[in-house]
PDB file of C-alpha atoms in Angstrom:
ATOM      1  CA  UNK A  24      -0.171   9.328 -44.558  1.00  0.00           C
ATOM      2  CA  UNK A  25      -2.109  10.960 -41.362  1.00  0.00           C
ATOM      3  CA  UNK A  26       0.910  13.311 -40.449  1.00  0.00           C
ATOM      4  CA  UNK A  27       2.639  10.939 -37.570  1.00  0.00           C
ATOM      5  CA  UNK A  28       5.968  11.886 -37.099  1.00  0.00           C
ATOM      6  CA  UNK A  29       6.745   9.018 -34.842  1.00  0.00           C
ATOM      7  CA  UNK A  30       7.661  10.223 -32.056  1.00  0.00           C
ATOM      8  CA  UNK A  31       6.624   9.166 -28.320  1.00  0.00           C
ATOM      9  CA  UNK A  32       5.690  10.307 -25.273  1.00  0.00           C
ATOM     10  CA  UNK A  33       5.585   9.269 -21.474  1.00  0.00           C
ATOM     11  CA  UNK A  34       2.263   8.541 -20.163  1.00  0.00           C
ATOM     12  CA  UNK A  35       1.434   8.041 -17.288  1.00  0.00           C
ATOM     13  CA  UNK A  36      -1.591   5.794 -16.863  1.00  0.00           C
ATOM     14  CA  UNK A  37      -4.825   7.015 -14.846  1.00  0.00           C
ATOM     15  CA  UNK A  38      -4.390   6.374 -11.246  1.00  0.00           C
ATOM     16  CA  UNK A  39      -1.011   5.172 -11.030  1.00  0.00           C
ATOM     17  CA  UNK A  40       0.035   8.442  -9.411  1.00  0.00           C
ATOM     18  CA  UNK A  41      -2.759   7.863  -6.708  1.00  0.00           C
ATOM     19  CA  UNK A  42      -1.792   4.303  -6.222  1.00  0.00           C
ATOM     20  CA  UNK A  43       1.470   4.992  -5.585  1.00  0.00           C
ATOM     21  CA  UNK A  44       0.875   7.232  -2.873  1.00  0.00           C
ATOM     22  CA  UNK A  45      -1.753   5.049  -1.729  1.00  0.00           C
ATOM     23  CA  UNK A  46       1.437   2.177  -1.076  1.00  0.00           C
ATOM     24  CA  UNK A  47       3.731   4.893   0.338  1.00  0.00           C
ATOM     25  CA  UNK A  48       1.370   5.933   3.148  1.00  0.00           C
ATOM     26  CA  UNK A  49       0.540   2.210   3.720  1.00  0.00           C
ATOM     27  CA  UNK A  50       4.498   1.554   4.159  1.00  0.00           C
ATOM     28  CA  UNK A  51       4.629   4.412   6.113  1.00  0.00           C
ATOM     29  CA  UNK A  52       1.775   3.904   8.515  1.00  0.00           C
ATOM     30  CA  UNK A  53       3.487   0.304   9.139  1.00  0.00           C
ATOM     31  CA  UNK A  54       6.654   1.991  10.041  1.00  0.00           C
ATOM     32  CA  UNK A  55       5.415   3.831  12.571  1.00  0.00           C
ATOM     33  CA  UNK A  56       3.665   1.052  13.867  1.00  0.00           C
ATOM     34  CA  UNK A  57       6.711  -0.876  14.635  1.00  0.00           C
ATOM     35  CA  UNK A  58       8.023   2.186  16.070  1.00  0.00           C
ATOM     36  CA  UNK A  59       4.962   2.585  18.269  1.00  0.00           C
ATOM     37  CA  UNK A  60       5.569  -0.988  19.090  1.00  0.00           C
ATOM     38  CA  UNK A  61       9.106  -0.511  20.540  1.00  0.00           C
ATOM     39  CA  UNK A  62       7.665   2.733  22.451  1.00  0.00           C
ATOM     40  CA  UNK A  63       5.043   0.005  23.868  1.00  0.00           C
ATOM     41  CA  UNK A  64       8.423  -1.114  26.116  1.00  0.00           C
ATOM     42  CA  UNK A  65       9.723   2.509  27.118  1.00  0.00           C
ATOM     43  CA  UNK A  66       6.676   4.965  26.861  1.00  0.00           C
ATOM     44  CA  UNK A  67       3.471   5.048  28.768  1.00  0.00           C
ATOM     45  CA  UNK A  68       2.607   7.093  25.787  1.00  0.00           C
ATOM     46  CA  UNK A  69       2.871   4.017  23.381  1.00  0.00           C
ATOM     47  CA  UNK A  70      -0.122   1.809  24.052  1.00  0.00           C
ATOM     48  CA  UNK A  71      -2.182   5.083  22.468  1.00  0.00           C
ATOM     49  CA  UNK A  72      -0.078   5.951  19.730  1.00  0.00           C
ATOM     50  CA  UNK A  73      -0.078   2.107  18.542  1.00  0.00           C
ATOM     51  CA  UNK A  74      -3.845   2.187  19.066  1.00  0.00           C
ATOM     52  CA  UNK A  75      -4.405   4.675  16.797  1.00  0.00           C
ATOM     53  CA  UNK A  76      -1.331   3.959  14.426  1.00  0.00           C
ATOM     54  CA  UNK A  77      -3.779   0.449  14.142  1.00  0.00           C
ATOM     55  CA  UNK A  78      -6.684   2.523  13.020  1.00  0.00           C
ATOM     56  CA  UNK A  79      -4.570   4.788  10.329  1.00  0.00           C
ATOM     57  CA  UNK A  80      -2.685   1.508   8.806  1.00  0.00           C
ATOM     58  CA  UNK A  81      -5.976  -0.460   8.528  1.00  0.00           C
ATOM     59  CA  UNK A  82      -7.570   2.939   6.592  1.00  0.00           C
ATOM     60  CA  UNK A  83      -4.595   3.302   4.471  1.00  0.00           C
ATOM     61  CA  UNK A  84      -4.767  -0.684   3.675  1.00  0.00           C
ATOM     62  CA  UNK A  85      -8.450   0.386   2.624  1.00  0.00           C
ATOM     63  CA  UNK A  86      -7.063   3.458   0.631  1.00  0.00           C
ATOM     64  CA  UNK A  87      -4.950   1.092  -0.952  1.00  0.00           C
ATOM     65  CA  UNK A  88      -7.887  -1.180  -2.643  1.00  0.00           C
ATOM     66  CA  UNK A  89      -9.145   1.522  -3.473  1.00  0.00           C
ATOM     67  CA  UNK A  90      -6.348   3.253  -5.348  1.00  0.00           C
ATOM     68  CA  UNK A  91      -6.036   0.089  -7.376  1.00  0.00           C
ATOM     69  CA  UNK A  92      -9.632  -0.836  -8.061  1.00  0.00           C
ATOM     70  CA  UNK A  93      -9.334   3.211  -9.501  1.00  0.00           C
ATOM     71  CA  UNK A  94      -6.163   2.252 -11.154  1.00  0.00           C
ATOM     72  CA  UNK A  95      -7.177  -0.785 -12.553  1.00  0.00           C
ATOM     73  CA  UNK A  96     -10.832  -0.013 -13.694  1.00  0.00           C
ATOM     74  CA  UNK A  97     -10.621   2.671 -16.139  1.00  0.00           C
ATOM     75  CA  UNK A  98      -7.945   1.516 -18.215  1.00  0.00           C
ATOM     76  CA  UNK A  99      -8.844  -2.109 -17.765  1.00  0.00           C
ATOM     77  CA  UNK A 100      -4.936  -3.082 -16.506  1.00  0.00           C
ATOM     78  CA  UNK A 101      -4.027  -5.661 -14.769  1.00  0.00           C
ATOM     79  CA  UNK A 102      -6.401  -7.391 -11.968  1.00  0.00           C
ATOM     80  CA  UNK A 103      -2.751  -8.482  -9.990  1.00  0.00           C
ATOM     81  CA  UNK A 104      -2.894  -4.511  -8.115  1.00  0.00           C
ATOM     82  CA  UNK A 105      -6.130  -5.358  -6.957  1.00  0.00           C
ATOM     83  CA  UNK A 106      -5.558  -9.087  -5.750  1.00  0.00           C
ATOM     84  CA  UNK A 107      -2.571  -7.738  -3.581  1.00  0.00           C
ATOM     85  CA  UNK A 108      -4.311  -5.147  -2.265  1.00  0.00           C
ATOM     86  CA  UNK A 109      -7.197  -6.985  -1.169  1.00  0.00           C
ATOM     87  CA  UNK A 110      -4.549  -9.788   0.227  1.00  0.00           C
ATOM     88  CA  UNK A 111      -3.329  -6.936   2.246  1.00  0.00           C
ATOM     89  CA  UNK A 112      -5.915  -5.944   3.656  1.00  0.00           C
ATOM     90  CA  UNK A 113      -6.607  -9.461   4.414  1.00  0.00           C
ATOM     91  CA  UNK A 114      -3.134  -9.638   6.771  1.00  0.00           C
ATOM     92  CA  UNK A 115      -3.956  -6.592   8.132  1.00  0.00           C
ATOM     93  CA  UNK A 116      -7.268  -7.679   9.375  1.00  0.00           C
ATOM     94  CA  UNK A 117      -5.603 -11.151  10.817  1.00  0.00           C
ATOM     95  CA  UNK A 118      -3.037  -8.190  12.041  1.00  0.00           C
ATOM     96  CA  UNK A 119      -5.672  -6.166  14.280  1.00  0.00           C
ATOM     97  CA  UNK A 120      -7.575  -9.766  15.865  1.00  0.00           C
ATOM     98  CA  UNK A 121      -4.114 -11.092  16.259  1.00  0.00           C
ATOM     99  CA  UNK A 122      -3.185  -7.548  18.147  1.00  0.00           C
ATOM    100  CA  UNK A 123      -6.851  -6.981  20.020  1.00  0.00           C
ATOM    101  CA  UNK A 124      -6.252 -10.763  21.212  1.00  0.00           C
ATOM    102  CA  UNK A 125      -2.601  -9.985  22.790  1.00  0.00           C
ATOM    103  CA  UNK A 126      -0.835 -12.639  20.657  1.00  0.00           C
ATOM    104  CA  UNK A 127       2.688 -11.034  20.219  1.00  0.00           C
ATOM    105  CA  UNK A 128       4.389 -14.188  19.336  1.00  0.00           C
ATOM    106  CA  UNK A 129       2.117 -14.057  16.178  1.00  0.00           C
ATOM    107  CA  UNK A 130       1.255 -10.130  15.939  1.00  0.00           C
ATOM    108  CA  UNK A 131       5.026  -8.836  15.564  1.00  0.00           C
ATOM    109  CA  UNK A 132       6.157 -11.375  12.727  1.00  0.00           C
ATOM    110  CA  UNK A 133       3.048 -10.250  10.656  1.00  0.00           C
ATOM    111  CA  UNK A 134       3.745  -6.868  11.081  1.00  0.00           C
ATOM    112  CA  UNK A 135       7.515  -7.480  10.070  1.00  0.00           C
ATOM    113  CA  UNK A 136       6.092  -9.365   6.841  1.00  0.00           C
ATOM    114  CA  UNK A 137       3.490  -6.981   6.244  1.00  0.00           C
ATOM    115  CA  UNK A 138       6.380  -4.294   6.156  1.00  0.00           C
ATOM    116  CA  UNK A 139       8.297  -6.330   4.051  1.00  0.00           C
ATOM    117  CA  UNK A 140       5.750  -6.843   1.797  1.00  0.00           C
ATOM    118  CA  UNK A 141       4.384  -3.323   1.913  1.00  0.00           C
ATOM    119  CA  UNK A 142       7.857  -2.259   0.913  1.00  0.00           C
ATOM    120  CA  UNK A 143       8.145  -4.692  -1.618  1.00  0.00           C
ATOM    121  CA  UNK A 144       4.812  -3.508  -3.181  1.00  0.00           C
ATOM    122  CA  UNK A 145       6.093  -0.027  -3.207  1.00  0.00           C
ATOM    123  CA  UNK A 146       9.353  -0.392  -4.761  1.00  0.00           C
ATOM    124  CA  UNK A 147       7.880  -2.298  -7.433  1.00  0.00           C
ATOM    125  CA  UNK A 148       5.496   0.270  -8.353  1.00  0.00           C
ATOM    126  CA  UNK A 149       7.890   2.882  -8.536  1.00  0.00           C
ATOM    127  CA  UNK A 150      10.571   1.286 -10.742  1.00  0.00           C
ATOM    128  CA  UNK A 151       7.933   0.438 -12.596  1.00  0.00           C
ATOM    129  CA  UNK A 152       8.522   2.185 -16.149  1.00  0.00           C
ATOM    130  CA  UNK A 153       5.662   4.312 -17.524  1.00  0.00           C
ATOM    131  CA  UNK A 154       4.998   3.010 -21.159  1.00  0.00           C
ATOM    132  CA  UNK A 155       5.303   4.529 -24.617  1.00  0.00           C
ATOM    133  CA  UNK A 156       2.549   6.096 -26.793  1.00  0.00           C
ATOM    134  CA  UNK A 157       2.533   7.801 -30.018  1.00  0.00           C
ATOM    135  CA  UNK A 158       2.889  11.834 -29.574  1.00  0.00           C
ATOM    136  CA  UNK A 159      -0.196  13.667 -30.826  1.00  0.00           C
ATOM    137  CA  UNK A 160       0.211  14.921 -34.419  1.00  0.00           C
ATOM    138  CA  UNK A 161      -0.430  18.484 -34.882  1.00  0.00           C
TER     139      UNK A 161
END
């Protein structure tokens, strides 16, 4: 016998903690975009915060490939983090043309999808359960 008691223990994989946060800001970033948007109607102050809401949502998209190329490489997980990551930051590319080229009737749906999806992303990663490994014998 090598002394195993069987008992388990939570562990959290390598860069899951990062990735999460990296989704959170993301969602967050996009909130405040739409409510930058709505300030676009009321504000003269909202054109600028919008403008440089833009340039923090398209960095955290970029933090977010990130955070799962780091999640996923170490540990050699699943490739699926990465893919919608990078599909993000596809949509939020299309979402800055679509915004620099004044095309609301196609600009505001993506950002409402984009939030959705963001959302979507994040909720998923935190119910996510952290998985089961054998406690370290002593």
């Amino acid at each position: 016998m090598t002394g195993q008691t069987g008992q388990t223990t939570a562990a959290a994989p390598r860069g899951l903690t990062f990735l999460r946060t990296a989704i959170a800001l993301q969602t967050l970033t996009l909130f405040f975009q739409a409510v930058t948007a709505g300030m676009l109607l009321t504000s003269s102050h909202g054109y600028l915060m919008h403008d440089v809401g833009s340039k923090v949502m398209y960095a955290a998209a970029m933090l977010y490939v990130l955070a799962a190329v780091l999640a996923w490489r170490p540990g050699g997980g699943s490739l699926r983090p990465v893919l919608y990551a990078t599909g993000f930051l596809l949509l939020a590319s299309a979402q800055v043309v679509l915004g620099i080229a004044h095309l609301p009737s196609f600009h505001v749906p993506l950002g409402v999808v984009m939030f959705a999806l963001s959302t979507l992303a994040l909720v998923r990663t935190l119910s996510r359960s952290l998985p089961l490994r054998p406690a370290a014998s002593s």
